[in-house]
Amino acid sequence: MSDKMAIILESGTTDKLMAASILTAGAAAMGKDVTVFLTFGGLMAFKKGYEQAPMVMPNEFKGMEDMLSQAMRAKNIPHWMKNFQDAKEVGNVHVYACSATLDMFDLKKDDLEPIVEDVVGVAYFMQQAEGAQTLFI
């Protein structure tokens, strides 16, 4: 089993953000090096202030946002951003923004949450992900 995990986070829906954040936290807690590459919807979710936005769910969960949001609050389930932040505190976790996506949406690194370390191209990500268990979310 690899001691590295790489996640390509393409989706900005809450269910996928939660999955990516929990996997990142779990891998970091197990001592794995984790690299998260944010692109398209995944990148847009890391824009400053997005953390306060209402829950966004895919079509199969449409209409359940309020119920799911209430259930998460009642069970004290941390926000996906908190999971990523906690993962960075306990492990070797790197979060990068895709340079092509950033350019396409006419964004700058300063538009993103501070948890995003840098803006990189796919070649850099692939170099970092070499030998890693890689997930596309």
JSON list of C-alpha atoms in Angstrom, two decimals, residues 6-109:
[
{"chain": "A", "resi": 6, "resn": "ALA", "atom": "CA", "xyz": [-3.57, 12.11, -4.26]},
{"chain": "A", "resi": 7, "resn": "ILE", "atom": "CA", "xyz": [-7.07, 13.47, -4.77]},
{"chain": "A", "resi": 8, "resn": "ILE", "atom": "CA", "xyz": [-8.30, 15.28, -7.86]},
{"chain": "A", "resi": 9, "resn": "LEU", "atom": "CA", "xyz": [-11.27, 17.19, -6.46]},
{"chain": "A", "resi": 10, "resn": "GLU", "atom": "CA", "xyz": [-13.46, 18.18, -9.41]},
{"chain": "A", "resi": 11, "resn": "SER", "atom": "CA", "xyz": [-16.88, 18.35, -7.76]},
{"chain": "A", "resi": 12, "resn": "GLY", "atom": "CA", "xyz": [-18.12, 21.21, -5.64]},
{"chain": "A", "resi": 13, "resn": "THR", "atom": "CA", "xyz": [-21.17, 19.44, -4.25]},
{"chain": "A", "resi": 14, "resn": "THR", "atom": "CA", "xyz": [-21.29, 19.01, -0.50]},
{"chain": "A", "resi": 15, "resn": "ASP", "atom": "CA", "xyz": [-21.38, 15.21, -0.60]},
{"chain": "A", "resi": 16, "resn": "LYS", "atom": "CA", "xyz": [-18.18, 15.05, -2.67]},
{"chain": "A", "resi": 17, "resn": "LEU", "atom": "CA", "xyz": [-16.47, 17.78, -0.61]},
{"chain": "A", "resi": 18, "resn": "MET", "atom": "CA", "xyz": [-17.31, 15.83, 2.57]},
{"chain": "A", "resi": 19, "resn": "ALA", "atom": "CA", "xyz": [-15.97, 12.59, 1.07]},
{"chain": "A", "resi": 20, "resn": "ALA", "atom": "CA", "xyz": [-12.73, 14.24, -0.07]},
{"chain": "A", "resi": 21, "resn": "SER", "atom": "CA", "xyz": [-12.22, 15.98, 3.27]},
{"chain": "A", "resi": 22, "resn": "ILE", "atom": "CA", "xyz": [-12.86, 12.81, 5.30]},
{"chain": "A", "resi": 23, "resn": "LEU", "atom": "CA", "xyz": [-10.53, 10.75, 3.10]},
{"chain": "A", "resi": 24, "resn": "THR", "atom": "CA", "xyz": [-7.88, 13.45, 3.39]},
{"chain": "A", "resi": 25, "resn": "ALA", "atom": "CA", "xyz": [-8.21, 13.57, 7.18]},
{"chain": "A", "resi": 26, "resn": "GLY", "atom": "CA", "xyz": [-8.15, 9.78, 7.46]},
{"chain": "A", "resi": 27, "resn": "ALA", "atom": "CA", "xyz": [-5.10, 9.40, 5.25]},
{"chain": "A", "resi": 28, "resn": "ALA", "atom": "CA", "xyz": [-3.28, 12.20, 7.09]},
{"chain": "A", "resi": 29, "resn": "ALA", "atom": "CA", "xyz": [-4.08, 10.57, 10.44]},
{"chain": "A", "resi": 30, "resn": "MET", "atom": "CA", "xyz": [-2.59, 7.32, 9.09]},
{"chain": "A", "resi": 31, "resn": "GLY", "atom": "CA", "xyz": [0.63, 9.15, 8.28]},
{"chain": "A", "resi": 32, "resn": "LYS", "atom": "CA", "xyz": [0.14, 9.31, 4.51]},
{"chain": "A", "resi": 33, "resn": "ASP", "atom": "CA", "xyz": [1.28, 12.29, 2.47]},
{"chain": "A", "resi": 34, "resn": "VAL", "atom": "CA", "xyz": [-1.82, 13.76, 0.82]},
{"chain": "A", "resi": 35, "resn": "THR", "atom": "CA", "xyz": [-1.95, 16.02, -2.22]},
{"chain": "A", "resi": 36, "resn": "VAL", "atom": "CA", "xyz": [-5.30, 17.56, -3.18]},
{"chain": "A", "resi": 37, "resn": "PHE", "atom": "CA", "xyz": [-5.63, 19.11, -6.65]},
{"chain": "A", "resi": 38, "resn": "LEU", "atom": "CA", "xyz": [-8.62, 21.43, -6.98]},
{"chain": "A", "resi": 39, "resn": "THR", "atom": "CA", "xyz": [-10.25, 21.87, -10.37]},
{"chain": "A", "resi": 40, "resn": "PHE", "atom": "CA", "xyz": [-13.59, 23.11, -11.73]},
{"chain": "A", "resi": 41, "resn": "GLY", "atom": "CA", "xyz": [-16.33, 22.83, -9.07]},
{"chain": "A", "resi": 42, "resn": "GLY", "atom": "CA", "xyz": [-13.84, 21.64, -6.48]},
{"chain": "A", "resi": 43, "resn": "LEU", "atom": "CA", "xyz": [-11.81, 24.80, -6.99]},
{"chain": "A", "resi": 44, "resn": "MET", "atom": "CA", "xyz": [-14.86, 27.06, -6.90]},
{"chain": "A", "resi": 45, "resn": "ALA", "atom": "CA", "xyz": [-15.76, 25.62, -3.48]},
{"chain": "A", "resi": 46, "resn": "PHE", "atom": "CA", "xyz": [-12.48, 27.01, -2.13]},
{"chain": "A", "resi": 47, "resn": "LYS", "atom": "CA", "xyz": [-13.28, 30.59, -3.09]},
{"chain": "A", "resi": 48, "resn": "LYS", "atom": "CA", "xyz": [-13.22, 32.86, -0.04]},
{"chain": "A", "resi": 49, "resn": "GLY", "atom": "CA", "xyz": [-16.65, 32.98, 1.57]},
{"chain": "A", "resi": 50, "resn": "TYR", "atom": "CA", "xyz": [-17.99, 29.83, -0.14]},
{"chain": "A", "resi": 51, "resn": "GLU", "atom": "CA", "xyz": [-17.79, 27.99, 3.17]},
{"chain": "A", "resi": 52, "resn": "GLN", "atom": "CA", "xyz": [-20.81, 30.02, 4.31]},
{"chain": "A", "resi": 53, "resn": "ALA", "atom": "CA", "xyz": [-22.83, 29.18, 1.18]},
{"chain": "A", "resi": 54, "resn": "PRO", "atom": "CA", "xyz": [-25.87, 26.88, 1.45]},
{"chain": "A", "resi": 55, "resn": "MET", "atom": "CA", "xyz": [-25.34, 23.16, 0.96]},
{"chain": "A", "resi": 56, "resn": "VAL", "atom": "CA", "xyz": [-25.18, 22.10, -2.72]},
{"chain": "A", "resi": 57, "resn": "MET", "atom": "CA", "xyz": [-26.18, 18.52, -3.49]},
{"chain": "A", "resi": 58, "resn": "PRO", "atom": "CA", "xyz": [-26.27, 16.53, -6.73]},
{"chain": "A", "resi": 59, "resn": "ASN", "atom": "CA", "xyz": [-29.60, 15.78, -8.43]},
{"chain": "A", "resi": 60, "resn": "GLU", "atom": "CA", "xyz": [-30.18, 12.49, -6.59]},
{"chain": "A", "resi": 61, "resn": "PHE", "atom": "CA", "xyz": [-30.28, 14.43, -3.29]},
{"chain": "A", "resi": 62, "resn": "LYS", "atom": "CA", "xyz": [-32.09, 17.56, -4.52]},
{"chain": "A", "resi": 63, "resn": "GLY", "atom": "CA", "xyz": [-34.68, 18.76, -2.06]},
{"chain": "A", "resi": 64, "resn": "MET", "atom": "CA", "xyz": [-32.90, 17.08, 0.87]},
{"chain": "A", "resi": 65, "resn": "GLU", "atom": "CA", "xyz": [-30.45, 19.90, 1.57]},
{"chain": "A", "resi": 66, "resn": "ASP", "atom": "CA", "xyz": [-32.29, 21.32, 4.60]},
{"chain": "A", "resi": 67, "resn": "MET", "atom": "CA", "xyz": [-32.83, 17.89, 6.18]},
{"chain": "A", "resi": 68, "resn": "LEU", "atom": "CA", "xyz": [-29.20, 16.89, 5.61]},
{"chain": "A", "resi": 69, "resn": "SER", "atom": "CA", "xyz": [-27.93, 20.23, 6.90]},
{"chain": "A", "resi": 70, "resn": "GLN", "atom": "CA", "xyz": [-30.02, 19.88, 10.07]},
{"chain": "A", "resi": 71, "resn": "ALA", "atom": "CA", "xyz": [-28.87, 16.28, 10.59]},
{"chain": "A", "resi": 72, "resn": "MET", "atom": "CA", "xyz": [-25.23, 17.29, 10.24]},
{"chain": "A", "resi": 73, "resn": "ARG", "atom": "CA", "xyz": [-25.65, 20.10, 12.79]},
{"chain": "A", "resi": 74, "resn": "ALA", "atom": "CA", "xyz": [-27.56, 17.83, 15.21]},
{"chain": "A", "resi": 75, "resn": "LYS", "atom": "CA", "xyz": [-24.80, 15.22, 15.05]},
{"chain": "A", "resi": 76, "resn": "ASN", "atom": "CA", "xyz": [-22.00, 17.81, 15.25]},
{"chain": "A", "resi": 77, "resn": "ILE", "atom": "CA", "xyz": [-20.51, 16.68, 11.96]},
{"chain": "A", "resi": 78, "resn": "PRO", "atom": "CA", "xyz": [-17.77, 19.14, 11.10]},
{"chain": "A", "resi": 79, "resn": "HIS", "atom": "CA", "xyz": [-17.92, 21.23, 7.93]},
{"chain": "A", "resi": 80, "resn": "TRP", "atom": "CA", "xyz": [-15.84, 19.83, 5.09]},
{"chain": "A", "resi": 81, "resn": "MET", "atom": "CA", "xyz": [-13.47, 22.83, 5.27]},
{"chain": "A", "resi": 82, "resn": "LYS", "atom": "CA", "xyz": [-12.81, 22.10, 8.97]},
{"chain": "A", "resi": 83, "resn": "ASN", "atom": "CA", "xyz": [-11.92, 18.51, 8.04]},
{"chain": "A", "resi": 84, "resn": "PHE", "atom": "CA", "xyz": [-9.37, 19.77, 5.51]},
{"chain": "A", "resi": 85, "resn": "GLN", "atom": "CA", "xyz": [-7.95, 22.26, 8.04]},
{"chain": "A", "resi": 86, "resn": "ASP", "atom": "CA", "xyz": [-7.69, 19.58, 10.72]},
{"chain": "A", "resi": 87, "resn": "ALA", "atom": "CA", "xyz": [-6.00, 17.23, 8.25]},
{"chain": "A", "resi": 88, "resn": "LYS", "atom": "CA", "xyz": [-3.36, 19.86, 7.50]},
{"chain": "A", "resi": 89, "resn": "GLU", "atom": "CA", "xyz": [-2.70, 20.24, 11.22]},
{"chain": "A", "resi": 90, "resn": "VAL", "atom": "CA", "xyz": [-2.12, 16.53, 11.83]},
{"chain": "A", "resi": 91, "resn": "GLY", "atom": "CA", "xyz": [-0.41, 15.48, 8.64]},
{"chain": "A", "resi": 92, "resn": "ASN", "atom": "CA", "xyz": [1.54, 16.28, 5.52]},
{"chain": "A", "resi": 93, "resn": "VAL", "atom": "CA", "xyz": [-1.35, 17.64, 3.42]},
{"chain": "A", "resi": 94, "resn": "HIS", "atom": "CA", "xyz": [-0.96, 19.94, 0.44]},
{"chain": "A", "resi": 95, "resn": "VAL", "atom": "CA", "xyz": [-3.86, 21.65, -1.32]},
{"chain": "A", "resi": 96, "resn": "TYR", "atom": "CA", "xyz": [-3.20, 23.09, -4.78]},
{"chain": "A", "resi": 97, "resn": "ALA", "atom": "CA", "xyz": [-5.38, 24.99, -7.22]},
{"chain": "A", "resi": 98, "resn": "CYS", "atom": "CA", "xyz": [-5.35, 24.07, -10.92]},
{"chain": "A", "resi": 99, "resn": "SER", "atom": "CA", "xyz": [-3.80, 26.97, -12.82]},
{"chain": "A", "resi": 100, "resn": "ALA", "atom": "CA", "xyz": [-5.87, 26.37, -15.97]},
{"chain": "A", "resi": 101, "resn": "THR", "atom": "CA", "xyz": [-9.16, 26.37, -14.02]},
{"chain": "A", "resi": 102, "resn": "LEU", "atom": "CA", "xyz": [-8.16, 29.46, -12.07]},
{"chain": "A", "resi": 103, "resn": "ASP", "atom": "CA", "xyz": [-7.39, 31.24, -15.33]},
{"chain": "A", "resi": 104, "resn": "MET", "atom": "CA", "xyz": [-10.61, 30.04, -16.97]},
{"chain": "A", "resi": 105, "resn": "PHE", "atom": "CA", "xyz": [-12.71, 31.47, -14.13]},
{"chain": "A", "resi": 106, "resn": "ASP", "atom": "CA", "xyz": [-10.57, 34.65, -14.12]},
{"chain": "A", "resi": 107, "resn": "LEU", "atom": "CA", "xyz": [-9.61, 34.12, -10.48]},
{"chain": "A", "resi": 108, "resn": "LYS", "atom": "CA", "xyz": [-6.42, 34.86, -8.56]},
{"chain": "A", "resi": 109, "resn": "LYS", "atom": "CA", "xyz": [-4.86, 32.92, -5.68]}
]
